[in-house]
């Protein structure tokens, strides 16, 4: 595997939480104050009722009773108000923190190398970056804060019960411990099922996204029935996973019911005993009962918080795992690349995408700065791999690659990619304006310059036809643009970044001959003072090459100066030229 | 279809399961009734007012027994609930997927796939919740009824004082929930913006890394996230305000009990046990009100999800969403029906008249196209970029919905959705941008056709893929990664070609197949195709190799057909053709 994986220690678990909330200390403080006051108010009300009951039994004045009732209502209203404000603050903290985490995870993922990305559908990535992190949204604010206030409530209740009678206090403590232990125990069974469920969700939505993107292929090849069948097969796999996850949930609920019943039984038993001893008033008996009921909410809340933690637990693991992944492509010490055109040197480079597979073997050559190299070979011979190594999407297994006599592993990856421009076969147009697609949101690139580049590439008629000029929207995947236009746009993108080495990977082949002519002319101007590597299998494109590199099954078949190879009739290049004569003769 | 009608139709799909679920959850919800009475008994015993002969031990035993029964019903209830939810969401997603797949391929969804996932995920989950909660709502209604009855028999006046304000509050809250819709819609929209952005990011990862644009893309992402936060906060605030209104009323209710009960407790006509029962049931009735309110909110907000799903399907009536179809969760999944070539399918001639399509909001596209394609001929559509070649082919095949035009297959006019006609065994198509799915190479080629090794080998040979298959780790059983990234560009295109060839169609349509192929490979492909001249071909290309072999060339310019004919004729008479052809000549050795 090309991506490194590390263990997940508990400390990082807590670290995940602390790091994101540190920035919101004030809000968290307010939240804490509000919830403590809310708790205190909740503890007061049963005392009011006890007072009420005992006073009514003793036939105290009606006025006192009425005051007690109104006080009760007042306290409740205040409590509600506090809860609304606390919810708002809590929600805000949660979203701010998870948004931060979400951005970090996205940024981290974007920085990972291609061996990570090619193994994941974007639907799965959506589940990771959004689905998993949403599960954490609750975790951040509610879990910590609600947990604390409920714990406080519980502690408060226990203290007050001890104050009434030691036996009661003690039995309640025992009860709470039994309750907590049982719930914790049950949780262990449920968590793995929730992880499994999230994974299954990811698979399912990954499948959906792929097929939503591939509607054209499906329709035109009559594969609708097949896709639907795959859907049904996935559903079958999904249902049992869901059932298991829900059974985990059911187990938790049932545990709390039993635990509750136990608590009520204890309250009954102990109160009856103390009543017989004459130690208890009936108001107090009621109050004990009420406090036991009040304990229900924290335990219940703890259960649902624990359920959310179950979901969050699984998500935390997955997010942690993702953040632990390190690209094998690390920044070097920051050696800068020279200005101007770069020379390209491959020294005994060997590379394979996986263990035991060799895509490139013993590649050795040097290209002088400002020269043009034409690379030819069958598809699958390793040409595209060569470009990926130059862009440092992968590092060679053996040997090294030098740009301007600097090993590609030395500069910062970012810097390197700025100096090397790549135009590929796959059109990556995303939803955004034309400007966004060309500059990737870099507002340092001025509009006049963009328009100039568009002109140079022969896209001026297309540009003037745009409804809103550079602000015109483009669709995801480039719908509404012909593939040739999209290709030229990708070309424009690269030219706008002013690289020292340009790699064209079979770029010209999408264009029809007349437009290609246009591009050739523009290329002449823009290639001035830049090194260029062209991967094409159109011999006519190779006319501008100074050197030729021929690859076959990952090895160099032939390398040399183009004019020399052409004049040498026994060279492989000459043979290929001869075979392609029909392209040359009219 | 109204919201209510939609949900009703959906539950009718598995009505027995739904009713079973409702019954079980009603029993579960009624659970607290008996423990409440047991508790009353206890206090009455303490006060010496007890009617029954239970000892404290007996009461405790009774409590435990009730808990046991409750647990068993909960297990049963969860089973029915999961199964019901799964079938509801399974059906909705199935219908959405199928109808999307039936639409003209290039205009199947009105938004990006990443955004569409919100409909498939959040909106469907919302419908699931609504249906599941409706069972609770029924249970809660029963609880309210039963507890009302018991309490009324104890102290009628007090019961009314408790229930009256609650009814008022529910009505008021109902009126308020309509305002909630717009907040929910806004937060859903913000969510789909975020998921859409994530999807885009990961689809264009390579381009982003090449351009070193990670920072800037992330900045933009940050903004979208913040917008979502704001809309979510508003949404949540409205919800919690509503919830607190419910809770407040309960407290006032309790306060009122205290006030009204004061008199009776003083007089001794109202026991502590009865008081405890009132407060106990009141707590549950509160829960009922809140849950019922939640359910009403869910129900109202379901309208938002329903609208979003209708939007995705571009269907006003939503009947497509609730069509009854089996989910095949048990037993055999029916085998796929494979198209058999009927006599009428054999292509004699394909005539196109006045085919016109313009991309919405632009005047780019094709205009007034007339074409004739004869059986077993090689037809090439050529032209400069943006001349409309791909648009022509896609509009012809029904992948784009034509603005106007008439297409005749063997003289018979095609009515209605042309796209459902132009499928194998009549036509097969390889688009410019190949989409490979996360599956084996074999499955990517077959896409459901029967596993006939001879046919597969034939298709692989025709697509000049044999050499590449040999070099794959597991041969044709190698799993190709998402979007076929593990394959080189040329290999992906040839896989798409193999996919087309294995279908044995009358008319093969290639859009710019040779763009990623080197000369040798390209030549072999056309040669092999030429040898087995079974099917007619329609090819979009400008490659000399194909132009020379073509029986008929169609030259396009700015969306119209500029000229047609054989290569010799066109080179003599047409400027555009010469322009296109002359490319290879520049700077020859």
Coordinates of C-alpha atoms in Angstrom, one line a residue, chain B residues 86-578:
Chain B
X86 CA -36.3 -0.2 4.9
X87 CA -39.0 -1.0 2.5
X88 CA -40.3 2.5 2.4
X89 CA -36.9 4.0 1.7
X90 CA -36.0 1.1 -0.6
X91 CA -39.0 1.7 -2.8
X92 CA -38.5 5.4 -3.0
X93 CA -34.8 5.1 -3.9
X94 CA -35.6 2.3 -6.4
X95 CA -38.2 4.4 -8.1
X96 CA -36.0 7.5 -8.2
X97 CA -33.1 5.6 -9.6
X98 CA -35.2 3.8 -12.2
X99 CA -36.9 6.9 -13.5
X100 CA -33.6 8.8 -13.6
X101 CA -32.1 6.0 -15.7
X102 CA -35.1 6.2 -18.0
X103 CA -34.6 9.9 -18.8
X104 CA -32.6 11.0 -21.8
X105 CA -29.1 10.0 -20.7
X106 CA -27.5 13.4 -20.9
X107 CA -30.2 15.3 -19.2
X108 CA -31.2 12.8 -16.6
X109 CA -30.9 15.0 -13.5
X110 CA -31.4 18.7 -13.1
X111 CA -28.5 19.2 -10.8
X112 CA -25.0 17.6 -10.1
X113 CA -24.9 14.0 -9.0
X114 CA -23.3 15.1 -5.7
X115 CA -26.3 17.4 -4.9
X116 CA -28.8 14.7 -6.0
X117 CA -27.5 12.5 -3.2
X118 CA -29.2 14.7 -0.7
X119 CA -32.5 13.7 -2.2
X120 CA -31.5 10.0 -2.1
X121 CA -30.2 10.3 1.5
X122 CA -31.7 13.1 3.6
X123 CA -35.0 13.5 1.9
X124 CA -35.7 9.8 1.8
X125 CA -34.7 9.4 5.4
X126 CA -37.1 12.2 6.3
X127 CA -39.9 10.3 4.7
X128 CA -38.9 7.2 6.6
X129 CA -38.9 9.1 9.9
X130 CA -42.3 10.6 9.2
X131 CA -43.9 7.2 8.5
X132 CA -42.2 5.6 11.5
X133 CA -43.4 8.3 13.8
X134 CA -46.9 8.1 12.5
X135 CA -47.1 4.7 14.3
X136 CA -46.0 6.5 17.5
X137 CA -48.5 9.2 16.9
X138 CA -51.3 6.6 16.9
X139 CA -49.9 5.1 20.1
X140 CA -49.7 8.4 21.7
X141 CA -53.3 9.2 20.8
X142 CA -54.4 6.0 22.5
X143 CA -52.4 6.8 25.6
X144 CA -54.0 10.2 25.8
X145 CA -57.4 8.6 25.5
X146 CA -56.8 5.9 28.1
X147 CA -55.2 8.2 30.6
X148 CA -57.8 10.8 30.1
X149 CA -60.5 8.3 30.9
X150 CA -58.7 7.1 34.0
X151 CA -58.0 10.6 35.3
X152 CA -61.5 11.9 34.5
X153 CA -63.0 9.2 36.6
X154 CA -60.8 10.4 39.6
X155 CA -61.3 14.1 39.4
X156 CA -63.2 15.5 36.4
X157 CA -62.6 19.2 36.9
X158 CA -58.9 18.8 37.4
X159 CA -58.6 16.7 34.3
X160 CA -60.2 19.4 32.2
X161 CA -57.9 22.0 33.7
X162 CA -55.0 19.9 32.7
X163 CA -56.0 19.1 29.1
X164 CA -57.6 22.4 28.1
X165 CA -54.4 24.5 27.9
X166 CA -52.6 21.6 26.2
X167 CA -55.1 21.6 23.4
X168 CA -54.8 25.3 23.0
X169 CA -51.1 25.0 22.8
X170 CA -51.1 22.3 20.2
X171 CA -53.3 24.3 18.0
X172 CA -51.2 27.4 18.3
X173 CA -48.0 25.4 17.7
X174 CA -49.5 23.9 14.6
X175 CA -50.1 27.3 13.1
X176 CA -46.5 28.2 13.9
X177 CA -45.0 25.1 12.2
X178 CA -45.9 26.4 8.7
X179 CA -43.2 29.0 9.2
X180 CA -40.7 26.2 10.0
X181 CA -40.9 24.9 6.4
X182 CA -38.9 27.7 4.9
X183 CA -36.1 27.3 7.5
X184 CA -35.9 23.6 6.8
X185 CA -35.9 24.2 3.0
X186 CA -33.1 26.7 3.4
X187 CA -31.0 24.4 5.6
X188 CA -31.5 21.5 3.2
X189 CA -30.4 23.7 0.3
X190 CA -27.3 24.7 2.1
X191 CA -26.6 21.1 2.9
X192 CA -26.8 20.1 -0.7
X193 CA -24.5 22.9 -1.7
X194 CA -22.0 21.5 0.8
X195 CA -22.3 17.9 -0.4
X196 CA -22.2 19.1 -4.0
X197 CA -19.0 20.9 -3.3
X198 CA -17.4 17.9 -1.6
X199 CA -18.4 15.7 -4.6
X200 CA -16.9 18.2 -7.1
X201 CA -13.7 18.5 -5.0
X202 CA -13.1 14.8 -5.0
X203 CA -14.0 14.4 -8.7
X204 CA -11.5 17.0 -9.7
X205 CA -8.8 16.0 -7.2
X206 CA -6.2 15.6 -9.9
X207 CA -6.9 18.9 -11.5
X208 CA -6.9 20.6 -8.1
X209 CA -3.5 19.1 -7.2
X210 CA -2.0 19.9 -10.6
X211 CA -3.1 23.5 -10.2
X212 CA -2.0 23.6 -6.6
X213 CA -5.4 25.1 -5.9
X214 CA -6.1 23.1 -2.7
X215 CA -6.1 26.3 -0.5
X216 CA -8.4 28.2 -2.6
X217 CA -10.9 25.4 -3.1
X218 CA -10.9 24.9 0.7
X219 CA -11.6 28.6 1.2
X220 CA -14.6 28.4 -0.9
X221 CA -15.7 25.3 0.9
X222 CA -15.4 27.2 4.2
X223 CA -17.8 29.8 3.0
X224 CA -20.4 27.2 2.0
X225 CA -20.0 25.5 5.4
X226 CA -20.6 28.8 7.2
X227 CA -23.8 29.4 5.2
X228 CA -25.0 26.1 6.3
X229 CA -24.2 26.7 9.9
X230 CA -26.3 29.9 9.8
X231 CA -29.3 28.3 8.2
X232 CA -29.1 25.3 10.6
X233 CA -29.0 27.6 13.6
X234 CA -32.1 29.4 12.5
X235 CA -33.8 26.1 11.8
X236 CA -32.8 24.7 15.2
X237 CA -33.8 27.9 17.1
X238 CA -37.3 27.8 15.6
X239 CA -37.5 24.2 16.6
X240 CA -36.4 24.6 20.1
X241 CA -38.6 27.6 20.7
X242 CA -41.5 25.5 19.6
X243 CA -40.4 22.7 21.9
X244 CA -40.1 24.9 24.8
X245 CA -43.6 26.2 24.3
X246 CA -44.8 22.6 24.7
X247 CA -42.8 22.1 27.9
X248 CA -43.9 25.3 29.4
X249 CA -47.5 24.5 29.0
X250 CA -46.9 21.2 30.9
X251 CA -45.4 23.1 33.7
X252 CA -48.3 25.5 33.8
X253 CA -50.6 22.4 33.8
X254 CA -48.7 21.0 36.8
X255 CA -49.0 24.4 38.5
X256 CA -52.7 24.4 37.8
X257 CA -53.0 21.0 39.3
X258 CA -51.3 22.3 42.4
X259 CA -53.7 25.2 42.6
X260 CA -56.9 23.3 42.0
X261 CA -55.8 20.2 44.0
X262 CA -54.9 22.4 47.0
X263 CA -58.6 22.6 47.9
X264 CA -59.3 18.9 47.5
X265 CA -56.1 17.8 49.2
X266 CA -56.9 20.0 52.1
X267 CA -60.3 18.5 52.3
X268 CA -58.9 15.0 52.0
X269 CA -61.0 14.1 48.9
X270 CA -57.8 13.9 46.8
X271 CA -55.2 11.5 48.0
X272 CA -51.4 11.7 47.5
X273 CA -51.6 8.6 45.3
X274 CA -54.1 10.3 43.0
X275 CA -52.0 13.4 42.9
X276 CA -48.9 11.3 42.0
X277 CA -50.9 9.6 39.2
X278 CA -51.9 12.8 37.7
X279 CA -48.4 14.2 37.7
X280 CA -47.1 10.9 36.4
X281 CA -49.5 10.7 33.5
X282 CA -49.2 14.3 32.8
X283 CA -45.5 13.8 32.2
X284 CA -46.3 11.2 29.6
X285 CA -49.0 13.3 28.1
X286 CA -46.5 16.0 27.8
X287 CA -44.3 13.7 25.9
X288 CA -47.3 12.8 23.8
X289 CA -47.9 16.5 23.0
X290 CA -44.2 17.0 22.1
X291 CA -44.0 13.9 20.1
X292 CA -47.2 14.6 18.3
X293 CA -45.9 18.1 17.6
X294 CA -42.7 16.6 16.3
X295 CA -44.7 14.3 14.2
X296 CA -46.8 17.2 12.8
X297 CA -43.6 19.1 12.1
X298 CA -42.1 16.1 10.4
X299 CA -45.2 15.7 8.4
X300 CA -45.3 19.3 7.3
X301 CA -41.6 19.4 6.5
X302 CA -42.1 16.3 4.5
X303 CA -43.5 18.6 2.0
X304 CA -40.1 20.0 1.5
X305 CA -38.5 16.6 0.9
X306 CA -41.4 15.6 -1.4
X307 CA -40.9 18.8 -3.4
X308 CA -37.2 18.2 -3.7
X309 CA -37.7 14.6 -4.8
X310 CA -40.3 15.7 -7.4
X311 CA -37.8 18.3 -8.6
X312 CA -35.1 15.6 -9.0
X313 CA -37.4 13.5 -11.1
X314 CA -38.8 16.5 -12.9
X315 CA -42.2 15.1 -12.2
X316 CA -45.1 17.2 -11.0
X317 CA -47.4 14.5 -9.7
X318 CA -45.0 12.3 -7.7
X319 CA -46.8 9.2 -8.9
X320 CA -43.5 7.9 -10.1
X321 CA -42.2 8.0 -6.5
X322 CA -44.8 5.7 -5.1
X323 CA -45.2 3.2 -8.0
X324 CA -45.5 -0.3 -6.6
X325 CA -42.5 -2.5 -7.4
X326 CA -41.1 -5.6 -5.7
X327 CA -37.9 -5.1 -3.8
X328 CA -36.7 -8.7 -4.2
X329 CA -35.5 -8.8 -0.6
X330 CA -36.2 -12.5 -0.4
X331 CA -36.0 -15.3 -2.9
X332 CA -34.6 -15.1 -6.3
X333 CA -34.1 -11.8 -8.1
X334 CA -35.6 -12.3 -11.5
X335 CA -33.1 -12.8 -14.3
X336 CA -32.5 -10.0 -16.7
X337 CA -34.4 -10.0 -19.9
X338 CA -31.9 -9.9 -22.8
X339 CA -33.0 -8.2 -26.0
X340 CA -33.5 -10.5 -28.9
X341 CA -33.1 -9.2 -32.4
X342 CA -36.5 -9.1 -34.1
X343 CA -36.9 -8.9 -37.8
X344 CA -37.9 -5.2 -37.5
X345 CA -34.7 -4.5 -35.6
X346 CA -32.5 -5.4 -38.5
X347 CA -31.4 -2.1 -39.9
X348 CA -32.1 -1.4 -43.5
X349 CA -32.1 2.4 -43.4
X350 CA -32.2 5.1 -40.8
X351 CA -33.6 8.5 -41.9
X352 CA -33.4 11.7 -39.9
X353 CA -35.3 14.8 -40.9
X354 CA -34.9 18.3 -39.4
X355 CA -33.3 17.1 -36.2
X356 CA -32.8 20.2 -34.0
X357 CA -31.6 20.7 -30.4
X358 CA -30.2 23.7 -28.6
X359 CA -28.6 23.6 -25.2
X360 CA -31.0 25.3 -22.8
X361 CA -30.4 29.0 -22.5
X362 CA -27.9 29.1 -25.4
X363 CA -28.1 28.9 -29.2
X364 CA -25.4 26.3 -29.3
X365 CA -26.5 23.0 -30.7
X366 CA -27.7 21.6 -34.0
X367 CA -30.2 22.9 -36.5
X368 CA -32.2 21.1 -39.2
X369 CA -30.2 18.0 -39.6
X370 CA -31.1 15.6 -42.4
X371 CA -29.4 12.2 -42.5
X372 CA -29.6 8.9 -44.2
X373 CA -27.8 5.9 -42.9
X374 CA -27.8 2.6 -44.9
X375 CA -27.2 -0.8 -43.5
X376 CA -23.6 -2.0 -43.2
X377 CA -22.2 1.4 -44.1
X378 CA -19.5 3.3 -42.3
X379 CA -20.7 6.9 -41.9
X380 CA -18.4 9.5 -40.4
X381 CA -19.5 12.8 -38.9
X382 CA -16.6 15.3 -38.9
X383 CA -16.1 19.0 -38.2
X384 CA -14.2 21.5 -36.1
X385 CA -14.6 21.8 -32.3
X386 CA -18.0 23.0 -31.3
X387 CA -19.5 22.2 -34.8
X388 CA -22.1 20.0 -33.1
X389 CA -20.9 16.5 -33.9
X390 CA -21.4 15.1 -30.5
X391 CA -24.6 17.0 -30.1
X392 CA -25.9 15.4 -33.3
X393 CA -25.1 11.9 -32.2
X394 CA -26.5 12.4 -28.8
X395 CA -29.7 14.0 -30.0
X396 CA -30.1 11.3 -32.6
X397 CA -29.8 8.5 -29.9
X398 CA -32.3 10.3 -27.7
X399 CA -29.6 11.1 -25.0
X400 CA -30.6 14.7 -25.5
X401 CA -34.3 15.5 -25.9
X402 CA -34.7 16.9 -29.4
X403 CA -36.4 20.2 -29.8
X404 CA -37.9 19.0 -33.1
X405 CA -37.2 16.4 -35.8
X406 CA -38.4 13.1 -37.2
X407 CA -36.5 9.8 -37.2
X408 CA -37.5 6.8 -39.2
X409 CA -36.2 3.3 -38.7
X410 CA -36.7 1.2 -41.7
X411 CA -39.3 3.7 -42.9
X412 CA -41.3 3.7 -39.6
X413 CA -41.5 6.9 -37.7
X414 CA -40.3 6.7 -34.1
X415 CA -42.9 8.1 -31.7
X416 CA -42.3 9.4 -28.2
X417 CA -39.1 8.8 -26.4
X418 CA -36.5 8.0 -29.0
X419 CA -33.9 7.1 -26.3
X420 CA -35.8 4.0 -25.3
X421 CA -35.7 2.8 -28.9
X422 CA -32.0 3.4 -29.5
X423 CA -30.7 0.7 -27.3
X424 CA -29.3 -2.7 -28.0
X425 CA -30.0 -4.7 -30.1
X426 CA -30.7 -1.8 -32.4
X427 CA -27.9 0.6 -31.4
X428 CA -25.0 0.7 -29.0
X429 CA -22.9 3.7 -28.1
X430 CA -19.4 4.7 -26.9
X431 CA -19.4 8.2 -25.6
X432 CA -16.4 10.6 -25.6
X433 CA -16.0 10.4 -21.8
X434 CA -16.1 6.8 -20.8
X435 CA -17.6 5.9 -17.5
X436 CA -16.4 2.8 -15.9
X437 CA -18.0 1.5 -12.7
X438 CA -16.4 0.1 -9.6
X439 CA -16.7 -3.6 -10.7
X440 CA -14.7 -6.2 -12.6
X441 CA -13.6 -5.5 -16.2
X442 CA -15.9 -8.3 -17.3
X443 CA -18.9 -6.8 -15.6
X444 CA -18.0 -3.4 -17.0
X445 CA -18.1 -4.9 -20.4
X446 CA -21.1 -7.1 -20.0
X447 CA -23.3 -4.7 -17.9
X448 CA -25.8 -7.5 -17.3
X449 CA -25.5 -9.5 -20.5
X450 CA -25.1 -13.3 -20.1
X451 CA -21.6 -14.5 -19.3
X452 CA -20.7 -15.9 -22.7
X453 CA -16.9 -16.3 -22.9
X454 CA -16.9 -16.6 -26.7
X455 CA -18.8 -13.3 -27.0
X456 CA -16.6 -11.6 -24.5
X457 CA -13.4 -12.7 -26.1
X458 CA -14.8 -11.6 -29.5
X459 CA -15.6 -8.1 -28.1
X460 CA -12.2 -7.9 -26.4
X461 CA -10.5 -8.9 -29.6
X462 CA -12.5 -6.4 -31.7
X463 CA -11.6 -3.6 -29.2
X464 CA -7.9 -4.5 -29.4
X465 CA -7.9 -5.1 -25.7
X466 CA -6.5 -8.6 -25.6
X467 CA -2.9 -7.6 -25.0
X468 CA -4.0 -5.4 -22.1
X469 CA -6.2 -8.0 -20.5
X470 CA -3.2 -10.4 -20.5
X471 CA -1.2 -7.9 -18.5
X472 CA -3.9 -7.3 -15.9
X473 CA -3.4 -9.0 -12.6
X474 CA -6.6 -11.0 -12.6
X475 CA -7.4 -10.7 -16.3
X476 CA -11.0 -9.8 -17.0
X477 CA -11.9 -10.4 -13.4
X478 CA -9.7 -7.5 -12.2
X479 CA -11.8 -4.9 -10.4
X480 CA -11.5 -1.5 -12.0
X481 CA -11.3 1.4 -9.5
X482 CA -13.8 4.2 -9.4
X483 CA -14.2 5.7 -12.8
X484 CA -11.7 3.2 -14.1
X485 CA -8.7 5.1 -13.0
X486 CA -6.5 2.0 -12.8
X487 CA -6.8 1.8 -16.5
X488 CA -4.9 4.1 -18.9
X489 CA -7.1 6.4 -21.0
X490 CA -6.8 4.3 -24.0
X491 CA -7.6 1.1 -22.1
X492 CA -10.7 2.8 -20.7
X493 CA -11.9 3.9 -24.1
X494 CA -11.3 0.4 -25.5
X495 CA -13.2 -1.1 -22.6
X496 CA -16.1 1.1 -23.5
X497 CA -15.8 -0.1 -27.1
X498 CA -15.8 -3.7 -26.0
X499 CA -18.9 -2.9 -24.0
X500 CA -20.4 -1.7 -27.2
X501 CA -19.2 -4.6 -29.3
X502 CA -20.4 -7.3 -27.0
X503 CA -23.9 -6.1 -27.6
X504 CA -24.0 -7.1 -31.2
X505 CA -26.0 -4.1 -32.3
X506 CA -27.3 -3.1 -35.8
X507 CA -25.8 0.4 -35.6
X508 CA -22.7 1.1 -33.7
X509 CA -22.2 4.7 -32.7
X510 CA -18.7 5.9 -31.7
X511 CA -18.0 9.3 -30.5
X512 CA -14.3 10.1 -31.0
X513 CA -13.1 6.7 -30.1
X514 CA -9.6 7.0 -31.3
X515 CA -8.6 10.0 -29.3
X516 CA -6.6 8.1 -26.8
X517 CA -5.3 5.4 -29.1
X518 CA -2.0 5.2 -30.8
X519 CA -1.8 4.6 -34.5
X520 CA -1.2 0.9 -34.4
X521 CA -4.0 0.2 -32.0
X522 CA -6.4 2.5 -33.9
X523 CA -5.6 0.9 -37.2
X524 CA -6.1 -2.6 -35.8
X525 CA -9.4 -1.6 -34.4
X526 CA -10.8 -0.3 -37.6
X527 CA -9.4 -3.2 -39.6
X528 CA -11.1 -5.7 -37.3
X529 CA -14.3 -3.8 -37.5
X530 CA -14.1 -3.6 -41.2
X531 CA -13.6 -7.3 -41.5
X532 CA -16.8 -8.2 -39.7
X533 CA -19.0 -5.8 -41.6
X534 CA -22.2 -6.8 -39.9
X535 CA -23.3 -3.6 -38.3
X536 CA -23.6 -0.1 -39.7
X537 CA -21.4 2.4 -38.0
X538 CA -21.8 6.1 -37.3
X539 CA -18.5 7.6 -36.2
X540 CA -17.6 11.0 -35.0
X541 CA -14.0 11.6 -35.9
X542 CA -11.5 13.5 -38.0
X543 CA -8.9 10.8 -38.3
X544 CA -7.6 10.1 -41.7
X545 CA -7.6 6.4 -41.2
X546 CA -11.4 6.4 -40.8
X547 CA -12.2 9.1 -43.3
X548 CA -10.5 7.1 -45.9
X549 CA -12.5 4.0 -45.1
X550 CA -15.8 5.8 -44.8
X551 CA -18.7 5.1 -47.2
X552 CA -20.2 8.4 -46.4
X553 CA -18.9 11.5 -44.7
X554 CA -21.0 14.3 -43.2
X555 CA -19.2 17.6 -42.6
X556 CA -20.6 19.8 -39.9
X557 CA -20.1 23.5 -39.3
X558 CA -21.7 25.6 -36.6
X559 CA -24.5 23.2 -35.9
X560 CA -25.5 22.5 -39.5
X561 CA -24.5 20.0 -42.2
X562 CA -22.2 21.8 -44.5
X563 CA -21.6 19.0 -47.0
X564 CA -21.9 15.3 -47.5
X565 CA -20.4 12.7 -49.8
X566 CA -17.4 10.5 -50.2
X567 CA -13.9 11.6 -49.3
X568 CA -12.8 12.3 -52.9
X569 CA -15.9 14.3 -53.7
X570 CA -15.6 16.4 -50.6
X571 CA -11.9 17.1 -50.9
X572 CA -12.5 18.4 -54.4
X573 CA -15.6 20.5 -53.6
X574 CA -15.5 21.5 -49.9
X575 CA -13.2 24.0 -48.3
X576 CA -14.1 22.9 -44.7
X577 CA -13.3 19.3 -45.5
X578 CA -9.9 20.3 -47.0

